[in-house]
XYZ file of C-alpha atoms in Angstrom:
354
model
C 66.360 17.736 -23.068
C 68.326 17.056 -26.237
C 71.427 18.910 -27.357
C 69.400 20.466 -30.162
C 67.125 22.084 -27.599
C 69.994 23.245 -25.411
C 71.608 25.350 -28.128
C 74.265 22.885 -29.378
C 73.068 21.885 -32.850
C 76.537 20.987 -34.101
C 76.986 18.388 -31.378
C 73.528 16.963 -32.103
C 74.330 16.848 -35.830
C 77.560 14.968 -35.121
C 75.645 12.450 -33.021
C 73.090 11.870 -35.771
C 75.801 11.487 -38.385
C 77.677 8.941 -36.283
C 74.474 7.059 -35.407
C 73.550 7.007 -39.079
C 76.905 5.493 -39.971
C 76.639 2.803 -37.294
C 73.143 1.708 -38.217
C 73.638 1.782 -41.983
C 76.924 -0.098 -42.170
C 76.014 -3.791 -42.343
C 79.662 -4.754 -41.796
C 80.176 -2.663 -38.673
C 79.887 -4.737 -35.467
C 77.845 -2.025 -33.764
C 75.318 -2.187 -36.585
C 74.387 -5.787 -35.836
C 71.135 -5.425 -33.962
C 70.668 -8.164 -31.370
C 67.875 -10.700 -31.577
C 65.589 -10.033 -28.608
C 63.320 -13.007 -29.226
C 60.597 -14.190 -31.594
C 57.549 -12.072 -32.295
C 54.807 -13.371 -29.956
C 51.376 -14.413 -31.133
C 48.652 -11.876 -31.883
C 45.921 -14.482 -31.399
C 44.799 -12.972 -28.103
C 43.357 -9.900 -29.817
C 39.604 -9.604 -29.229
C 39.038 -7.871 -32.570
C 40.665 -5.992 -35.435
C 40.130 -2.654 -37.163
C 41.372 -1.672 -40.638
C 42.383 -5.277 -41.346
C 41.329 -8.908 -41.045
C 43.097 -10.717 -38.183
C 46.847 -10.982 -38.754
C 49.154 -13.711 -37.473
C 52.876 -13.741 -36.824
C 53.275 -16.574 -39.331
C 51.602 -14.801 -42.243
C 53.626 -11.631 -41.551
C 56.870 -13.534 -42.141
C 58.788 -11.914 -44.981
C 57.689 -8.415 -43.983
C 59.240 -6.025 -41.496
C 56.750 -5.345 -38.692
C 56.468 -2.502 -36.205
C 54.174 -3.371 -33.303
C 52.974 -0.218 -31.523
C 51.200 -0.528 -28.153
C 48.836 2.364 -27.511
C 45.693 3.531 -25.801
C 43.886 6.435 -27.344
C 43.873 8.857 -24.392
C 47.635 8.563 -23.765
C 49.315 11.919 -24.487
C 52.721 10.240 -24.788
C 51.380 7.989 -27.532
C 49.540 10.847 -29.243
C 52.841 12.727 -29.586
C 54.463 9.702 -31.274
C 51.554 9.187 -33.681
C 52.737 11.611 -36.421
C 55.910 9.564 -36.835
C 54.285 6.128 -36.749
C 51.602 7.312 -39.162
C 54.256 8.738 -41.509
C 56.324 5.516 -41.423
C 53.257 3.462 -42.303
C 52.439 5.801 -45.198
C 55.999 5.847 -46.509
C 57.178 2.255 -46.115
C 54.136 -0.016 -46.429
C 54.710 -0.516 -50.150
C 58.358 -1.371 -49.408
C 57.676 -4.279 -47.073
C 56.598 -2.707 -43.766
C 53.501 -3.571 -41.759
C 52.642 -1.338 -38.807
C 50.284 -2.884 -36.260
C 48.740 -0.780 -33.522
C 47.840 -2.886 -30.481
C 45.184 -0.953 -28.575
C 45.410 -2.018 -24.935
C 42.974 0.089 -22.874
C 43.802 1.951 -19.683
C 40.389 3.338 -18.677
C 37.073 1.469 -18.653
C 35.619 3.450 -21.572
C 38.583 2.515 -23.766
C 37.284 -1.075 -23.793
C 34.295 0.125 -25.832
C 34.925 -0.782 -29.477
C 32.748 2.084 -30.731
C 34.920 4.575 -28.844
C 38.105 3.072 -30.271
C 36.642 2.947 -33.769
C 35.712 6.641 -33.570
C 39.185 7.651 -32.393
C 40.885 5.506 -35.052
C 38.970 7.493 -37.655
C 39.414 10.908 -36.023
C 43.156 10.399 -35.430
C 43.714 9.052 -38.963
C 45.082 5.710 -37.788
C 44.888 3.864 -41.113
C 47.146 0.893 -40.359
C 45.869 -2.398 -38.833
C 44.736 -2.172 -35.199
C 44.499 -5.203 -32.898
C 41.991 -4.726 -30.075
C 43.658 -6.080 -26.926
C 40.864 -5.689 -24.344
C 42.012 -8.743 -22.375
C 45.704 -7.665 -22.315
C 46.606 -10.974 -23.978
C 48.921 -9.457 -26.611
C 50.366 -7.061 -24.016
C 51.165 -10.050 -21.801
C 52.600 -12.101 -24.673
C 55.097 -9.290 -25.343
C 55.665 -8.816 -21.575
C 55.025 -5.152 -22.300
C 54.696 -2.532 -19.567
C 54.374 0.795 -21.387
C 52.267 3.100 -23.528
C 53.638 3.830 -26.022
C 55.937 0.951 -26.890
C 57.442 0.081 -30.281
C 58.799 -3.366 -31.193
C 60.742 -3.706 -34.451
C 60.479 -7.169 -36.015
C 62.591 -8.327 -38.955
C 61.413 -10.342 -41.954
C 62.322 -13.595 -40.157
C 59.926 -12.798 -37.317
C 62.631 -11.812 -34.817
C 62.372 -8.771 -32.534
C 65.507 -6.733 -33.215
C 64.845 -3.503 -31.335
C 62.343 -1.850 -28.995
C 61.610 1.669 -27.876
C 59.533 2.686 -24.849
C 58.095 6.197 -24.606
C 58.574 9.265 -26.757
C 61.634 10.393 -28.705
C 64.531 8.796 -30.618
C 62.506 9.031 -33.833
C 65.582 9.418 -36.041
C 67.260 6.316 -34.615
C 64.017 4.324 -34.780
C 63.555 5.167 -38.437
C 67.158 4.327 -39.288
C 66.711 0.926 -37.644
C 63.507 0.472 -39.605
C 65.334 1.290 -42.820
C 68.087 -1.181 -41.942
C 65.580 -3.979 -41.381
C 63.916 -3.211 -44.715
C 67.320 -3.282 -46.424
C 68.131 -6.628 -44.790
C 64.803 -7.920 -46.114
C 65.826 -6.970 -49.660
C 63.606 -3.933 -50.022
C 64.639 -1.590 -52.786
C 63.498 1.778 -53.974
C 63.595 3.639 -50.667
C 65.850 6.633 -50.187
C 67.700 7.067 -46.926
C 66.356 10.498 -46.006
C 64.554 10.592 -42.685
C 60.889 11.469 -42.466
C 59.825 14.930 -41.358
C 56.397 15.479 -39.811
C 54.122 18.472 -39.349
C 52.550 17.764 -35.965
C 49.437 19.692 -34.992
C 47.286 20.062 -31.878
C 47.822 17.432 -29.202
C 50.392 15.680 -31.430
C 52.955 18.489 -31.030
C 55.983 17.484 -28.941
C 56.024 18.694 -25.351
C 57.904 21.825 -24.332
C 60.201 19.838 -22.076
C 62.229 22.893 -20.981
C 59.235 24.481 -19.244
C 57.430 21.331 -18.096
C 57.194 21.136 -14.296
C 53.920 19.239 -13.869
C 53.715 15.442 -14.107
C 50.690 13.393 -15.130
C 48.159 12.990 -12.339
C 45.089 10.774 -12.058
C 41.917 12.033 -10.363
C 40.359 8.756 -9.220
C 41.044 7.590 -5.683
C 43.163 4.681 -6.891
C 46.137 6.710 -8.115
C 45.724 10.407 -7.398
C 48.334 12.602 -5.705
C 48.234 16.017 -4.025
C 44.457 16.270 -3.582
C 43.933 19.094 -1.066
C 40.200 19.710 -0.675
C 39.443 19.823 3.070
C 38.676 16.421 4.627
C 40.222 14.590 1.669
C 38.240 12.320 -0.651
C 35.402 9.959 0.276
C 35.234 6.942 -2.030
C 31.969 6.160 -3.844
C 29.982 8.685 -1.800
C 28.361 11.925 -3.040
C 29.946 14.795 -1.146
C 30.018 18.608 -1.283
C 33.716 19.405 -1.733
C 35.328 22.794 -1.213
C 38.528 24.246 -2.662
C 41.185 26.022 -0.594
C 41.855 29.699 -1.235
C 45.291 28.991 -2.737
C 46.972 25.979 -4.279
C 50.641 25.002 -4.310
C 52.265 23.844 -7.542
C 50.916 20.446 -8.697
C 48.173 20.393 -6.063
C 44.516 20.158 -6.996
C 41.031 20.373 -5.502
C 37.345 19.840 -6.164
C 34.490 22.246 -5.516
C 30.837 21.231 -5.665
C 28.915 17.968 -5.414
C 31.131 15.134 -6.663
C 31.530 11.388 -6.218
C 35.124 10.178 -6.129
C 35.454 6.789 -7.800
C 38.494 4.570 -8.264
C 39.274 5.688 -11.825
C 37.557 9.068 -12.000
C 35.639 11.828 -10.262
C 31.957 12.123 -11.277
C 29.975 15.364 -11.075
C 26.534 15.049 -9.477
C 25.235 18.615 -9.882
C 25.923 21.431 -12.339
C 28.405 24.067 -11.222
C 31.108 21.725 -10.004
C 34.723 22.837 -10.432
C 38.190 21.270 -10.664
C 41.176 23.480 -9.811
C 44.826 22.666 -10.518
C 48.057 24.614 -10.028
C 50.397 23.688 -12.894
C 53.435 24.755 -14.875
C 53.611 23.677 -18.511
C 52.830 24.983 -21.980
C 49.942 22.540 -22.435
C 47.279 21.192 -20.101
C 45.042 18.259 -21.072
C 42.222 16.559 -19.208
C 40.881 13.087 -19.987
C 37.133 13.247 -19.454
C 33.804 12.048 -20.773
C 30.050 12.657 -20.457
C 27.707 10.559 -18.339
C 26.773 8.573 -21.441
C 26.270 8.794 -25.220
C 24.115 11.724 -26.253
C 24.541 13.605 -22.964
C 27.116 16.326 -23.698
C 28.244 18.610 -20.899
C 29.266 22.232 -21.329
C 32.237 23.694 -19.466
C 34.211 26.914 -19.069
C 37.968 27.235 -18.447
C 39.789 30.025 -16.604
C 43.474 30.696 -16.024
C 44.258 32.715 -12.895
C 40.590 33.689 -12.784
C 40.426 34.986 -16.370
C 39.357 33.526 -19.742
C 42.373 31.892 -21.431
C 42.428 34.162 -24.493
C 45.371 33.242 -26.721
C 46.329 30.463 -24.263
C 43.249 28.375 -25.083
C 43.706 24.777 -26.234
C 42.238 23.154 -29.318
C 39.077 22.051 -27.469
C 38.060 25.473 -26.119
C 37.590 28.957 -27.553
C 39.361 32.093 -26.355
C 36.628 32.655 -23.767
C 37.266 29.178 -22.388
C 34.024 27.603 -23.592
C 33.901 23.942 -24.600
C 31.786 20.798 -24.550
C 32.499 17.249 -23.382
C 30.815 15.135 -26.057
C 32.693 11.830 -25.937
C 35.262 10.202 -23.636
C 38.738 11.240 -24.770
C 41.657 13.557 -24.024
C 40.788 17.268 -24.284
C 43.442 19.951 -24.811
C 42.337 22.886 -22.668
C 45.455 25.076 -22.476
C 48.278 25.856 -24.898
C 50.234 28.893 -23.753
C 51.867 30.966 -26.522
C 54.213 32.950 -24.309
C 56.537 32.491 -21.347
C 55.453 29.600 -19.125
C 55.077 30.108 -15.378
C 52.987 28.361 -12.745
C 49.289 29.233 -13.059
C 45.977 28.185 -11.582
C 43.700 26.285 -13.939
C 39.983 26.118 -13.205
C 37.267 24.278 -15.116
C 33.591 24.800 -14.270
C 30.995 22.369 -15.617
C 27.635 23.868 -16.560
C 25.963 20.448 -16.813
C 26.151 17.417 -14.489
C 27.377 13.913 -15.223
C 30.954 14.562 -16.345
C 33.628 11.998 -15.477
C 37.183 13.358 -15.209
C 40.052 10.863 -15.206
C 43.524 12.373 -15.561
C 45.520 15.544 -16.162
C 48.485 15.432 -18.526
C 50.854 18.218 -19.513
C 53.244 19.145 -22.288
């Protein structure tokens, strides 16, 4: 939690002022960003969106921000307003933003899915499709999201893993543009108007970590008898759940990456504490949408509904992506989330919170 969130804005303002001075002063020793290495090749990309293929050599002379992402990642989605705004503001001043889409789930390898999300999320800058993890490996990257800041000589000068530090990242970006001889940009920092899933997490009330539902990486699954891999099974849910525990009810098949619903009426229950609850899920296939209904503590969500459900908790899984199912407007306490699917075939992959 930052000082600004903990009720000490003056201290936060002093930090920003000092950081601004350090980054902007080209003669100050602390302002000399280290060289972390040369920008690796992008040749391993399996395709490109919004651009013909780009190479490190032809990008020489421009400042480059390389952003590793995968479209269902909530941490990346909350950084997107800033990266999108930087691309809009600085492209004409010598910046190229490149989004390297390196998939996490199987369906994120599908170029049609990525193309749809690029359009829906208003990702207008060049996107390298990294289905083979070749670019990821060339950068020795380990994280979604990750930002690498490359100067006009093709040298990596800074990196940032995860959310936050947007002010410092933009000041570094401005410094690299200044070093490259860019003129005509003011030094004010960019403000964004984030909406929906792009809104920053309510870190002060967040007590539930990300959790996968597939057998490979899940935690705290408490349906009786545990999970049975790759086998249809009639699961039952316990009467009560402890915080951050979850259960299935109905006829499901637990797979390595996901749980798959075999018959209508299946439920997923989760005890959580956070303002927002998201679930990565998809239908059985294209053109086979699945209806669902969400409850909180046994009641329709009302004003606590997310962007993908109405106040009665009704929604539809139409394509594989992250769905925001809960956004609580009031005080946050631990609650029991329940989603009931009215149609079979749904695949559910991961819960994330904010």
